[in-house]
mmCIF file with all atom_site columns, C-alpha atoms and ligand atoms in Angstrom:
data_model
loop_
_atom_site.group_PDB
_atom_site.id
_atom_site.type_symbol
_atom_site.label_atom_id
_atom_site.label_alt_id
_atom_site.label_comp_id
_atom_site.label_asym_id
_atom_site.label_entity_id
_atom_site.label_seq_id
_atom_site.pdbx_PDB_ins_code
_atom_site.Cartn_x
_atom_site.Cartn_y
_atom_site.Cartn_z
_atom_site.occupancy
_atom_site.B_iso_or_equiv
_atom_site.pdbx_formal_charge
_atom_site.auth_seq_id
_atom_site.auth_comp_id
_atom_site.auth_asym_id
_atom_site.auth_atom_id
_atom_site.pdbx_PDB_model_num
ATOM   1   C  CA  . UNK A 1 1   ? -4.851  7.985   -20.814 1.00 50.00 ? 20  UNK A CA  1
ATOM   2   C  CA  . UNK A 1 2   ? -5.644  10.595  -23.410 1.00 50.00 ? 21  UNK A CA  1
ATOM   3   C  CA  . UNK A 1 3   ? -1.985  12.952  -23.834 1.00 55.00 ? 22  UNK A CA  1
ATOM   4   C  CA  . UNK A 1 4   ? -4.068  16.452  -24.171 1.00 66.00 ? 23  UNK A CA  1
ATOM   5   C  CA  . UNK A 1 5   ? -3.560  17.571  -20.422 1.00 65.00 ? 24  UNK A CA  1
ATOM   6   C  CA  . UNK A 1 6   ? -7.021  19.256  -20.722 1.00 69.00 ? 25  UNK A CA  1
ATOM   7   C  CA  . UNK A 1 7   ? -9.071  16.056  -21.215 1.00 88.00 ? 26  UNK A CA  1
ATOM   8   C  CA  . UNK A 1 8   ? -7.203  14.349  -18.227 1.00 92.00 ? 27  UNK A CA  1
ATOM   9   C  CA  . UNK A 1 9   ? -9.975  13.577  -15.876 1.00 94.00 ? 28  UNK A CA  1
ATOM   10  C  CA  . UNK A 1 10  ? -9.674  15.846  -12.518 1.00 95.00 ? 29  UNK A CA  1
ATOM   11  C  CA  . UNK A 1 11  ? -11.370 15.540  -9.184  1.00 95.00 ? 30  UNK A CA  1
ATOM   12  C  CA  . UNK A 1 12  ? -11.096 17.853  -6.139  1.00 96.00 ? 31  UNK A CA  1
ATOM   13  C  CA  . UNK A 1 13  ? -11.264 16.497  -2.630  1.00 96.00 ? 32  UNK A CA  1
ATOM   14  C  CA  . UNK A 1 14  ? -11.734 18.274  0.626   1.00 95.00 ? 33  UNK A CA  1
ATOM   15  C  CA  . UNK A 1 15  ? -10.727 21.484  -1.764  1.00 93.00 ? 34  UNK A CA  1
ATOM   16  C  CA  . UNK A 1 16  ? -7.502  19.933  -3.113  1.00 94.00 ? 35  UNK A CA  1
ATOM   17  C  CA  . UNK A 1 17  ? -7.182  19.023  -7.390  1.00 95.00 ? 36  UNK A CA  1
ATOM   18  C  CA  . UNK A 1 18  ? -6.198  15.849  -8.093  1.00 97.00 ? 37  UNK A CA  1
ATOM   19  C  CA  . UNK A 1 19  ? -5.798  14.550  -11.932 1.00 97.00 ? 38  UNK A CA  1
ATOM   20  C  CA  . UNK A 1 20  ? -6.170  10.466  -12.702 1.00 97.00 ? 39  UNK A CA  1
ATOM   21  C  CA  . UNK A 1 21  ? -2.785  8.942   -12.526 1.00 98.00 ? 40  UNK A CA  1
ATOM   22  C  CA  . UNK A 1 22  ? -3.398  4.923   -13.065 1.00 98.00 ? 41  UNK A CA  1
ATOM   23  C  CA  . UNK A 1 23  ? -7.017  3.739   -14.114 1.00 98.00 ? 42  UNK A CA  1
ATOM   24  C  CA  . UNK A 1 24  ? -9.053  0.968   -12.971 1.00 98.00 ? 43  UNK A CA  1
ATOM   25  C  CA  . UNK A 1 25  ? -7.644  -1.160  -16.459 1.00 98.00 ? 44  UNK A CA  1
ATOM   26  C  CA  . UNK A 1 26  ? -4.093  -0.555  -15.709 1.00 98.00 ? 45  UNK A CA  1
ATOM   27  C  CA  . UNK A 1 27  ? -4.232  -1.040  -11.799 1.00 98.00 ? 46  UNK A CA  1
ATOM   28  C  CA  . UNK A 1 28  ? -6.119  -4.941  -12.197 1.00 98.00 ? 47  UNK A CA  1
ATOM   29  C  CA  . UNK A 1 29  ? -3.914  -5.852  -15.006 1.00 98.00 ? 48  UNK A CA  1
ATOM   30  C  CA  . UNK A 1 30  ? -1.034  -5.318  -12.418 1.00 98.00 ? 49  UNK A CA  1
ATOM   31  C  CA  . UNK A 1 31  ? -2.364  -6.954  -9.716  1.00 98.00 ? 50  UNK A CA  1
ATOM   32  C  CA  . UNK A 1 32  ? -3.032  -10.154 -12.179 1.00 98.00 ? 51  UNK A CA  1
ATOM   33  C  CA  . UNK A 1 33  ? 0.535   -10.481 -12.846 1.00 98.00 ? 52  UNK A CA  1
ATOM   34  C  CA  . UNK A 1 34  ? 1.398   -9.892  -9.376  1.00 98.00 ? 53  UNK A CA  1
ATOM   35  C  CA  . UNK A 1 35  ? -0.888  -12.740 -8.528  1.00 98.00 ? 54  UNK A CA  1
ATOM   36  C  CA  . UNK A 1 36  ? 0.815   -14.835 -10.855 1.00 98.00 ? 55  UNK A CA  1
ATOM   37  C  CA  . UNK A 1 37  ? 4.421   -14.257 -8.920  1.00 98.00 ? 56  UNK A CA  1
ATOM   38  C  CA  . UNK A 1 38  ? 2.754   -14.827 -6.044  1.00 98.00 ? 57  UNK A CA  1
ATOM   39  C  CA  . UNK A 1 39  ? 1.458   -17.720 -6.982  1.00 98.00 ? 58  UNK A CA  1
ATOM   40  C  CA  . UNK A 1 40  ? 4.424   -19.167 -8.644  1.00 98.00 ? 59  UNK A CA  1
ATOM   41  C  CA  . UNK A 1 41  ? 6.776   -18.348 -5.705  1.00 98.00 ? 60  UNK A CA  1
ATOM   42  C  CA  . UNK A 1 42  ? 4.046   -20.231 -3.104  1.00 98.00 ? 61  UNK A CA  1
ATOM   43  C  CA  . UNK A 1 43  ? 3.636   -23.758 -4.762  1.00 96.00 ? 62  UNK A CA  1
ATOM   44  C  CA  . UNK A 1 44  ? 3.739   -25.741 -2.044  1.00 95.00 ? 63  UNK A CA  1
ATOM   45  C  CA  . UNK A 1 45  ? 2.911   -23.618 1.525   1.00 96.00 ? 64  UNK A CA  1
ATOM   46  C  CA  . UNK A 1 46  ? -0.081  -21.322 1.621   1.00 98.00 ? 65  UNK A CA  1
ATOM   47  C  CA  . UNK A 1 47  ? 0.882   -17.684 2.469   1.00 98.00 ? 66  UNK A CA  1
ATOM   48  C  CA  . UNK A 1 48  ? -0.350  -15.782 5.209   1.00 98.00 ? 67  UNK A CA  1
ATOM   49  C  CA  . UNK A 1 49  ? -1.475  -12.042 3.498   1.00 98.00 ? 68  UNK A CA  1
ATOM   50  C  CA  . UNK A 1 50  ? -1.347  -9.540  6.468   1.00 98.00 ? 69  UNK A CA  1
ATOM   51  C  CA  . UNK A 1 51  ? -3.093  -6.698  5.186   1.00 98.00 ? 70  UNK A CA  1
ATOM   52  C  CA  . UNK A 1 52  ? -2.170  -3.244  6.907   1.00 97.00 ? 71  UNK A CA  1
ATOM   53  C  CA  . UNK A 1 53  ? -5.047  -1.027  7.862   1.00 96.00 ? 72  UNK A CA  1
ATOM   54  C  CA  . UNK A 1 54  ? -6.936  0.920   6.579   1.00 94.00 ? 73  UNK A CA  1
ATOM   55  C  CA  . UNK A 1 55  ? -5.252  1.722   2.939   1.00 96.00 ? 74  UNK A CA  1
ATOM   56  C  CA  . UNK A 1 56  ? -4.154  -1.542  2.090   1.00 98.00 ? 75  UNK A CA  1
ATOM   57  C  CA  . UNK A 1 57  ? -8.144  -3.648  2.221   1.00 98.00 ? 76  UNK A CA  1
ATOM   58  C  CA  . UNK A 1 58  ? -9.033  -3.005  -1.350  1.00 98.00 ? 77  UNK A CA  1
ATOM   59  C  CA  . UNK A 1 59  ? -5.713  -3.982  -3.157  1.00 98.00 ? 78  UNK A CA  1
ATOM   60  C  CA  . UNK A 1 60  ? -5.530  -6.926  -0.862  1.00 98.00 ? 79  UNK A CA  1
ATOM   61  C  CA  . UNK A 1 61  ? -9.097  -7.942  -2.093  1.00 98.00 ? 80  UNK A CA  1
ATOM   62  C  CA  . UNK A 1 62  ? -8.353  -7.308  -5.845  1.00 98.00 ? 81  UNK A CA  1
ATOM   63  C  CA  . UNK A 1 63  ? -4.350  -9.443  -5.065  1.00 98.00 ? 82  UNK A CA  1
ATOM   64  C  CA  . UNK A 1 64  ? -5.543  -12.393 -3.263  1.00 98.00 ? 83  UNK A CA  1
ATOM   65  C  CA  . UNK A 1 65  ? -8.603  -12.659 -5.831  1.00 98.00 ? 84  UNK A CA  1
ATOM   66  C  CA  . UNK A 1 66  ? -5.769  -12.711 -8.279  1.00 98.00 ? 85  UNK A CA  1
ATOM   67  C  CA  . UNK A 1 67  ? -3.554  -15.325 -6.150  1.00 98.00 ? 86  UNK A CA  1
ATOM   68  C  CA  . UNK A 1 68  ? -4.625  -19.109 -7.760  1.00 98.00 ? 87  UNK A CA  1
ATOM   69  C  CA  . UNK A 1 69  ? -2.752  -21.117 -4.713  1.00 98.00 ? 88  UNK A CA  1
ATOM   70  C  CA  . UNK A 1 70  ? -4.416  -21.663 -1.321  1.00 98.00 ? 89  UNK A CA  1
ATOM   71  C  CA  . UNK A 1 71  ? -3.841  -18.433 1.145   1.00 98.00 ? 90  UNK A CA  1
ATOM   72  C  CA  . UNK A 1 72  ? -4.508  -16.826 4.277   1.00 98.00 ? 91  UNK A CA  1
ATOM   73  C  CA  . UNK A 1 73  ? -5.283  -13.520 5.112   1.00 98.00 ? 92  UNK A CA  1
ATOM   74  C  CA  . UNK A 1 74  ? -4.887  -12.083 8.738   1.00 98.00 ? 93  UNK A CA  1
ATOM   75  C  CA  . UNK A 1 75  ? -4.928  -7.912  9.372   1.00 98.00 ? 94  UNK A CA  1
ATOM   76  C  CA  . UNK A 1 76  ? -2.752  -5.421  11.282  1.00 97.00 ? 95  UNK A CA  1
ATOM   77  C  CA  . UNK A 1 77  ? -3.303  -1.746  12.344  1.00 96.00 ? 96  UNK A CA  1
ATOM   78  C  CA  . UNK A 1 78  ? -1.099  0.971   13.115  1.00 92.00 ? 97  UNK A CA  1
ATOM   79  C  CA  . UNK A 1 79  ? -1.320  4.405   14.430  1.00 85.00 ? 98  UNK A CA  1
ATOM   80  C  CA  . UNK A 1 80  ? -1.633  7.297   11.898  1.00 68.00 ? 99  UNK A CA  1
ATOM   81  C  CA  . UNK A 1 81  ? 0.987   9.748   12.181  1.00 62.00 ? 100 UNK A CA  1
ATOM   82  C  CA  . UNK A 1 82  ? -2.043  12.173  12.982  1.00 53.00 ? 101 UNK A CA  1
ATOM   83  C  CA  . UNK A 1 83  ? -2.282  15.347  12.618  1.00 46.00 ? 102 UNK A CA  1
ATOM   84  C  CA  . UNK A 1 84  ? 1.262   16.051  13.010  1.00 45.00 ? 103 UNK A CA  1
ATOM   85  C  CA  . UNK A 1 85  ? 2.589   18.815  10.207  1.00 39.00 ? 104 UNK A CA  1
ATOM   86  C  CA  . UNK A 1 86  ? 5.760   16.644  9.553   1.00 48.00 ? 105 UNK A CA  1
ATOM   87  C  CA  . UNK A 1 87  ? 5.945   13.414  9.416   1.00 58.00 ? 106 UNK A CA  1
ATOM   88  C  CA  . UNK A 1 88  ? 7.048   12.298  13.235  1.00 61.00 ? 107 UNK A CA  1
ATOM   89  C  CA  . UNK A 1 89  ? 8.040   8.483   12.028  1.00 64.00 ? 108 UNK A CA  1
ATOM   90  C  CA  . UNK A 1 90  ? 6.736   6.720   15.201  1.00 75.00 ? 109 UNK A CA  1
ATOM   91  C  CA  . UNK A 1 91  ? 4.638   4.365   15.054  1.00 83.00 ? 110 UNK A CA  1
ATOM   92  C  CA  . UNK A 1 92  ? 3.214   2.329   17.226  1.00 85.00 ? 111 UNK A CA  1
ATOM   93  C  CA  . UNK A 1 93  ? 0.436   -1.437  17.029  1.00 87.00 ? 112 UNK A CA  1
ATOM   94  C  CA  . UNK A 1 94  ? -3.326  -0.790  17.115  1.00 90.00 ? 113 UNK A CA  1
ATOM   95  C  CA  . UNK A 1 95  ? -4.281  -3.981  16.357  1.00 93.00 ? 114 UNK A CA  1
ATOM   96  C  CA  . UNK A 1 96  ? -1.670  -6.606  16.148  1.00 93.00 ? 115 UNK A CA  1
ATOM   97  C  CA  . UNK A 1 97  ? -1.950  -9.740  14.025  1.00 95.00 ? 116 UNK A CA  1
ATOM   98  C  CA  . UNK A 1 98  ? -4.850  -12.476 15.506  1.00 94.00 ? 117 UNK A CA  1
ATOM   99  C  CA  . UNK A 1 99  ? -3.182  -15.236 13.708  1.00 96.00 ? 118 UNK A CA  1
ATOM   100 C  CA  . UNK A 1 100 ? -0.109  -17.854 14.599  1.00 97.00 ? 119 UNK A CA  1
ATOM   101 C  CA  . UNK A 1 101 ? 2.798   -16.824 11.960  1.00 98.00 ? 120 UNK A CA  1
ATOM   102 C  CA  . UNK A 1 102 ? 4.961   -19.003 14.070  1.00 98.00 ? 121 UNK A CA  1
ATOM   103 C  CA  . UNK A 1 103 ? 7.289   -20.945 11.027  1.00 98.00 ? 122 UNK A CA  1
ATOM   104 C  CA  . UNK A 1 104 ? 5.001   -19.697 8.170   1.00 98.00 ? 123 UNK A CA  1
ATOM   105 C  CA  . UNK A 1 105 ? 4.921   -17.540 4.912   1.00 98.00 ? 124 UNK A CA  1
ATOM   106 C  CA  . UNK A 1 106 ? 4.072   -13.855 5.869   1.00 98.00 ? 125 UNK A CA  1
ATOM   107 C  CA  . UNK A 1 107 ? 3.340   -11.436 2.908   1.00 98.00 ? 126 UNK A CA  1
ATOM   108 C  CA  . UNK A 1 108 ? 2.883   -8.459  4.482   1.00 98.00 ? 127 UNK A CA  1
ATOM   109 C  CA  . UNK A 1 109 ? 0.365   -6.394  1.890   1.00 98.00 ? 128 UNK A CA  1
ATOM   110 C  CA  . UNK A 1 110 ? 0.453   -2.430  2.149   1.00 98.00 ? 129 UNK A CA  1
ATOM   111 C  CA  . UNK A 1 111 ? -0.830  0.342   -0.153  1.00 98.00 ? 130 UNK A CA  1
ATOM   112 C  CA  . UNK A 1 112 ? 1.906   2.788   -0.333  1.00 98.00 ? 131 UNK A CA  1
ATOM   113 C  CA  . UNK A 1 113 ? 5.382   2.356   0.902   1.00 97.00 ? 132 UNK A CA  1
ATOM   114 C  CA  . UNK A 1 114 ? 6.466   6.012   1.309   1.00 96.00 ? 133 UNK A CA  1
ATOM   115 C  CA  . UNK A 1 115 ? 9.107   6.956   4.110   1.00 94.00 ? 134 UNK A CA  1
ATOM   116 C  CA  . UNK A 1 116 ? 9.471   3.334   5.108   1.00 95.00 ? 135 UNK A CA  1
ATOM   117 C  CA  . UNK A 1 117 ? 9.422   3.839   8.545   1.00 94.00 ? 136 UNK A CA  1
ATOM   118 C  CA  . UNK A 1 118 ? 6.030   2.078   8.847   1.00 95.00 ? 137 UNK A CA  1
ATOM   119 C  CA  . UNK A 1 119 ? 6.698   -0.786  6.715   1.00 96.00 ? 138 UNK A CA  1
ATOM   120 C  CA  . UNK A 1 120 ? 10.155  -0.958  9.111   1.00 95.00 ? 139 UNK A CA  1
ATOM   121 C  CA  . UNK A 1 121 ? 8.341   -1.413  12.075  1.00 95.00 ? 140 UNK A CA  1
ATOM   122 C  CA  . UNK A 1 122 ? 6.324   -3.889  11.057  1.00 96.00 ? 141 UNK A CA  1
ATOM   123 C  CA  . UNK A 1 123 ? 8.656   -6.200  9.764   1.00 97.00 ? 142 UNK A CA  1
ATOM   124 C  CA  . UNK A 1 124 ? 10.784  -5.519  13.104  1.00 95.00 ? 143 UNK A CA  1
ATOM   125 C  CA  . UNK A 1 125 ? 7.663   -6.376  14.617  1.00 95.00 ? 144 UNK A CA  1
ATOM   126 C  CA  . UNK A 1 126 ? 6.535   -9.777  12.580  1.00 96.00 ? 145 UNK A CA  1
ATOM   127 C  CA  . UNK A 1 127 ? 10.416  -11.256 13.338  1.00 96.00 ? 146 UNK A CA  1
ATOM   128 C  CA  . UNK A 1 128 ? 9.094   -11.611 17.010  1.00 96.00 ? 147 UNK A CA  1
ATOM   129 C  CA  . UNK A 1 129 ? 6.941   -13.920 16.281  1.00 97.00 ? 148 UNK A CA  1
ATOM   130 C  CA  . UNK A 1 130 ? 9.442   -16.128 13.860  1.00 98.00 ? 149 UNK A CA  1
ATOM   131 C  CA  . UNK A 1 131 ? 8.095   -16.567 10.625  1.00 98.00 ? 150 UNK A CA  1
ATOM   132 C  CA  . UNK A 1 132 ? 9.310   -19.025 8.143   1.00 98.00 ? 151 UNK A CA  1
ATOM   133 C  CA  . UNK A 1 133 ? 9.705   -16.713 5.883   1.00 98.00 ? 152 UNK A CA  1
ATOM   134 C  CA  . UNK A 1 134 ? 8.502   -12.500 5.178   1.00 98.00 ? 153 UNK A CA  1
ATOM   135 C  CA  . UNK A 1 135 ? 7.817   -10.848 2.057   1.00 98.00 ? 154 UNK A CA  1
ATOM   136 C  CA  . UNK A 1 136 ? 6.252   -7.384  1.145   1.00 98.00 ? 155 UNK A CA  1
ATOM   137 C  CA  . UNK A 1 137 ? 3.943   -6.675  -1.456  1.00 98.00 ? 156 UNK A CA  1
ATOM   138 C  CA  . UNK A 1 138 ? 2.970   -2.999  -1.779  1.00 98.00 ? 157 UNK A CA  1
ATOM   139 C  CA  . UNK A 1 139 ? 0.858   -1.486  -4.131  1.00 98.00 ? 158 UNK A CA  1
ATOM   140 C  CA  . UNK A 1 140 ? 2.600   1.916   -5.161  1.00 98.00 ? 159 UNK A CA  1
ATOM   141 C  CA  . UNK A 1 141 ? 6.062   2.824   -4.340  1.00 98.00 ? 160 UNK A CA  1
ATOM   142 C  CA  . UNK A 1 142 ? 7.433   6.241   -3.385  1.00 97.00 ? 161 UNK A CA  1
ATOM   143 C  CA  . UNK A 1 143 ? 10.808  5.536   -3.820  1.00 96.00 ? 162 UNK A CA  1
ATOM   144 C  CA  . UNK A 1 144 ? 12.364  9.040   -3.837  1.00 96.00 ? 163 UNK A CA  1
ATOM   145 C  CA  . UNK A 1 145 ? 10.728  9.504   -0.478  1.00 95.00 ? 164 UNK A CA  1
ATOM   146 C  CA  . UNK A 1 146 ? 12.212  6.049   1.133   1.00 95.00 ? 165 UNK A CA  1
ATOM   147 C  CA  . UNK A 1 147 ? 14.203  6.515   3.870   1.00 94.00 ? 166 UNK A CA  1
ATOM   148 C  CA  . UNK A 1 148 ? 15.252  2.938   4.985   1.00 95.00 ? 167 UNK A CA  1
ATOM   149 C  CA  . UNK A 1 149 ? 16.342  0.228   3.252   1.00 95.00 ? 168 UNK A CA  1
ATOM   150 C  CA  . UNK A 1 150 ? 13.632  -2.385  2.318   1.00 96.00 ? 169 UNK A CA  1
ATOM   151 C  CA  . UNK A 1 151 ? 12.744  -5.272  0.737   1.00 94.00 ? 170 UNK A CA  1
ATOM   152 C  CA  . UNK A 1 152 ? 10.142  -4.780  -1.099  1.00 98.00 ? 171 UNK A CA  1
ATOM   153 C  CA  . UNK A 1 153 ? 9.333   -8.092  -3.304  1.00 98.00 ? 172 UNK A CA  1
ATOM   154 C  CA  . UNK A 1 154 ? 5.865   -7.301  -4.993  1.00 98.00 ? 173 UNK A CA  1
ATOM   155 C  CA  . UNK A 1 155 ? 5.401   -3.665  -6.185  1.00 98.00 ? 174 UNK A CA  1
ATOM   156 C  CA  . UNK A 1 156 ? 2.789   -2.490  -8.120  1.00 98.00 ? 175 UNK A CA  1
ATOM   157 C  CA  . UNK A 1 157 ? 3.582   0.331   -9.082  1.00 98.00 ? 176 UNK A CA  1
ATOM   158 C  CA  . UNK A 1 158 ? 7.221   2.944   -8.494  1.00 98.00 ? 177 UNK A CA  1
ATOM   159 C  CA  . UNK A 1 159 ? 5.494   6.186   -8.413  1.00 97.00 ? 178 UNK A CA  1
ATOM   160 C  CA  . UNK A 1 160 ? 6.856   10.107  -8.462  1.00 95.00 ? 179 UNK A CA  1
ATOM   161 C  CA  . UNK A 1 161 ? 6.911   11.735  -4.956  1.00 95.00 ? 180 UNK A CA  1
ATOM   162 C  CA  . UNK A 1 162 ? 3.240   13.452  -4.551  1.00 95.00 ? 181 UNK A CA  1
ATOM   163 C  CA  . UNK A 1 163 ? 0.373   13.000  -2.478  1.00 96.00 ? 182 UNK A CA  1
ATOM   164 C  CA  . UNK A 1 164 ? -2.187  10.077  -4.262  1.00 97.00 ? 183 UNK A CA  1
ATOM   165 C  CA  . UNK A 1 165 ? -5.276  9.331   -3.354  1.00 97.00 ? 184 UNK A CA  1
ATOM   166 C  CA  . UNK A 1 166 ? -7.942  6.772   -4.575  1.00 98.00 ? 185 UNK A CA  1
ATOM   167 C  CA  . UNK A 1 167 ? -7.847  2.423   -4.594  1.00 98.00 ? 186 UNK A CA  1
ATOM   168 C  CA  . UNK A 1 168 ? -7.622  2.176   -0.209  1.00 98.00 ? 187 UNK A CA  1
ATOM   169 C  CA  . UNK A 1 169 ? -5.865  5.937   -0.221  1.00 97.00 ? 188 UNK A CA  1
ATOM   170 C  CA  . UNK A 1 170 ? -6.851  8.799   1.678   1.00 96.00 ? 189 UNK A CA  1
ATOM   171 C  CA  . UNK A 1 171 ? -6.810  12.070  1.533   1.00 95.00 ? 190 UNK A CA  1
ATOM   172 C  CA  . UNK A 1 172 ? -8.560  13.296  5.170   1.00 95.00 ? 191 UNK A CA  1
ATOM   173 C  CA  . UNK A 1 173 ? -10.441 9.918   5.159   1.00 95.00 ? 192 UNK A CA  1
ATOM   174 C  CA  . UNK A 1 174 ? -11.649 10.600  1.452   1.00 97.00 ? 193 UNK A CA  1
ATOM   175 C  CA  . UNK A 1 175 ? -10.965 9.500   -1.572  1.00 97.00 ? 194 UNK A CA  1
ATOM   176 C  CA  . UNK A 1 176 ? -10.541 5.533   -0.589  1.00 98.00 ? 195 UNK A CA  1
ATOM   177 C  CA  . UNK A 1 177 ? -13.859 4.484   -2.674  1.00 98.00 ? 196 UNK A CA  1
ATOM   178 C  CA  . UNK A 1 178 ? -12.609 5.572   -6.109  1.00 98.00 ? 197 UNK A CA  1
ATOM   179 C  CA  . UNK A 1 179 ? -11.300 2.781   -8.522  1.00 98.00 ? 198 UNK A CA  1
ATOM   180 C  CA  . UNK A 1 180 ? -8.187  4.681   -9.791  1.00 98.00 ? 199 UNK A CA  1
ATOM   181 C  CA  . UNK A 1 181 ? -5.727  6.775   -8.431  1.00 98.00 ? 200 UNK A CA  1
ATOM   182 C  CA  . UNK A 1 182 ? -5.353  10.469  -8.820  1.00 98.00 ? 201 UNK A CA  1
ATOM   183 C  CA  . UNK A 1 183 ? -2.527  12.491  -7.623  1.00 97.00 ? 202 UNK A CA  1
ATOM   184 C  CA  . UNK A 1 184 ? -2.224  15.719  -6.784  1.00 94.00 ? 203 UNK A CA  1
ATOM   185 C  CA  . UNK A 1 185 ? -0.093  17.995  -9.128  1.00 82.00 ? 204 UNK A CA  1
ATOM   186 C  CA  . UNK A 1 186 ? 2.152   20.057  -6.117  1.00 75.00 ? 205 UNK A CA  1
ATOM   187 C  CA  . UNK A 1 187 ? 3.650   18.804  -3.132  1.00 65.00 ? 206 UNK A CA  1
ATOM   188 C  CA  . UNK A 1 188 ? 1.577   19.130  -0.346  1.00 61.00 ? 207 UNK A CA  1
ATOM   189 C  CA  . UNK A 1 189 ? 1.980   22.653  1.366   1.00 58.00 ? 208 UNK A CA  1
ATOM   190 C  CA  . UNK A 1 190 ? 4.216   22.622  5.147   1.00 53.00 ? 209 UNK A CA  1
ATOM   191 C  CA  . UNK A 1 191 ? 0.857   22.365  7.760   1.00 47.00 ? 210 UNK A CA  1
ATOM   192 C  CA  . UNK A 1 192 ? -0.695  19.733  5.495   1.00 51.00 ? 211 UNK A CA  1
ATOM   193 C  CA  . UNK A 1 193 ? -0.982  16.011  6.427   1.00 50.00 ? 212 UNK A CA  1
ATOM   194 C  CA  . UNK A 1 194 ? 0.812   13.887  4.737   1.00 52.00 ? 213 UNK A CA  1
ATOM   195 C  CA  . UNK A 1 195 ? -1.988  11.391  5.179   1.00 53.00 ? 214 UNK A CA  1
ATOM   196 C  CA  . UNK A 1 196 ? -3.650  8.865   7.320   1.00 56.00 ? 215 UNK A CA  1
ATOM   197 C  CA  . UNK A 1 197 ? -3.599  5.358   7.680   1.00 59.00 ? 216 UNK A CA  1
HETATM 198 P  P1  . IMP B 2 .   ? 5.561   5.658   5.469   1.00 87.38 ? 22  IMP B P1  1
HETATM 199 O  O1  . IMP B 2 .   ? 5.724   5.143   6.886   1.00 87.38 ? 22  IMP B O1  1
HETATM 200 O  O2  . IMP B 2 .   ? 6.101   7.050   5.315   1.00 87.38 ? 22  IMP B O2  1
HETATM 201 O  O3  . IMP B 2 .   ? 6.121   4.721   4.432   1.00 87.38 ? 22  IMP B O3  1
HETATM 202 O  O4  . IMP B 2 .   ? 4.031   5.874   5.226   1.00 87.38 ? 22  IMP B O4  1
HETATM 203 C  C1  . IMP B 2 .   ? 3.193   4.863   5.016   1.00 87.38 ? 22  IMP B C1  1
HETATM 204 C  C2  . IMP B 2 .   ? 1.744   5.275   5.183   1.00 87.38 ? 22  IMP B C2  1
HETATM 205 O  O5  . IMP B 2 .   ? 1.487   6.687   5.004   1.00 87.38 ? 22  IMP B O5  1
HETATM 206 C  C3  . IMP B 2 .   ? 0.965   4.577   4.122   1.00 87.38 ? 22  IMP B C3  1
HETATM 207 O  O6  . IMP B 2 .   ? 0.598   3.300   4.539   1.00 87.38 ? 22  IMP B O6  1
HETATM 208 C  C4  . IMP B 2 .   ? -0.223  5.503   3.931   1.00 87.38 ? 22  IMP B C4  1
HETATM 209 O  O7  . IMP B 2 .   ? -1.217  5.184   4.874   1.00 87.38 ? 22  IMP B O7  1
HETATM 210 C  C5  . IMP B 2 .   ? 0.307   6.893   4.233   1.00 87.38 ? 22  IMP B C5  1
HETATM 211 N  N1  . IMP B 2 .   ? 0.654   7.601   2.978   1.00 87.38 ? 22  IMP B N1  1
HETATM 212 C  C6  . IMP B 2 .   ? 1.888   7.852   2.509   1.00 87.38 ? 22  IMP B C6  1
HETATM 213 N  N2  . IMP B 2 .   ? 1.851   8.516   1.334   1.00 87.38 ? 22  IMP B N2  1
HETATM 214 C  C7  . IMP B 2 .   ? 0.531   8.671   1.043   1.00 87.38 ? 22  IMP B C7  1
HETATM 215 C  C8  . IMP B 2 .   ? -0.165  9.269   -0.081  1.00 87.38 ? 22  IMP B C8  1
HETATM 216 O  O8  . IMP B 2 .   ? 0.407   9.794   -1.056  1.00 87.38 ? 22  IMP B O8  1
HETATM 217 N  N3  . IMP B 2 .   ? -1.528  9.228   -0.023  1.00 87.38 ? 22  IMP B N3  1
HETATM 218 C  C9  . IMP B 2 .   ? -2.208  8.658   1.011   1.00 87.38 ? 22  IMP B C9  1
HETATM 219 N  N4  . IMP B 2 .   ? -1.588  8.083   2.060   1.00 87.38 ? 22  IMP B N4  1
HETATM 220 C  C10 . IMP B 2 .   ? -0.230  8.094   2.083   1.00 87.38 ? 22  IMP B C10 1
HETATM 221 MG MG1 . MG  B 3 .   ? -1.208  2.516   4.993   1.00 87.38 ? 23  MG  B MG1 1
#
């Protein structure tokens, strides 16, 4: 990325700026070497990746392309916080997991871990059904937001505490086709969502 702030590339979505944060070059040359943990730490077992819906589908594609050892894939859903102006926290299943976990390798794959409270409830949720073993991979991190302690094994990338959008992320729906992320220069205004699912 070019240092003049001027020639920093800059979108606008549903009427809201947004400047390129991490491009498309950066992003896949951290999901290789995440794929390459991942692959070291499964040598034996295949994983099951259960990608959480909708944000996380395209850096689950790009991860498990980058993943060399034999692996699963299975998907979860959970409600969006909605329209709410403030984040309310709850969450609750829209589509639970089709697959068995019952004594296997879970990595639970997510775009953004930002509160924590969803990422929480999942892994809450997963224990039920007794996995061998559950990691998380997450593709940004919003780690002055966090709330709850987590593990969080695979991270892409630890970012600054502002709305992104782009790579699975939405901004009102938009903005999940574009190969980098951008990210908006202010905090998103009180009344504002702080973003879908
Ligand atoms: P958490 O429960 O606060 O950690 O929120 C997790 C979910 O909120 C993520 O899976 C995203 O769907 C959404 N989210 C949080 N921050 C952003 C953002 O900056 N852009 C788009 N979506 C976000
Ligand atoms: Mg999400």
């Amino acid at each position: 990325m070019k240092d003049n702030a001027a020639e920093i590339p800059r979108i606008t979505v549903r009427g809201e700026r947004f400047r390129l944060y991490l491009d498309e070059d950066t992003i896949q040359h951290r999901i290789q070497e995440l794929g390459e943990a991942i692959s070291r730490d499964y040598p034996d077992e295949p994983p099951i990746l259960i990608g959480v819906l909708n944000g996380a589908f395209m850096f689950l594609a790009d991860l498990m392309r980058a993943i060399t050892v034999d692996c699963e894939v299975d998907f979860l859903k959970l409600s969006s916080y909605g329209a709410a102006k403030v984040s309310s926290g709850k969450v609750y299943e829209l589509k639970k997991i089709d697959a068995n976990i019952e004594n296997r390798h879970v990595i639970v794959v997510e775009d953004i871990v930002d509160t924590g409270l969803s990422m929480q409830y999942i892994l809450d949720r997963l224990q039920a059904y007794n996995p061998r073993s559950v990691r998380v991979a997450t593709f940004l991190h919003k780690y002055e937001a966090t709330r709850v302690p987590l593990p969080l094994d695979y991270v892409g990338f630890r970012i600054p505490n502002l709305f992104v959008i782009g790579y699975g992320l939405d901004y009102g729906q938009l903005g999940r086709n574009l190969r980098s992320i951008y990210i908006m220069d202010e905090p998103l205004s009180d009344g504002q969502e702080s973003g879908s699912k």
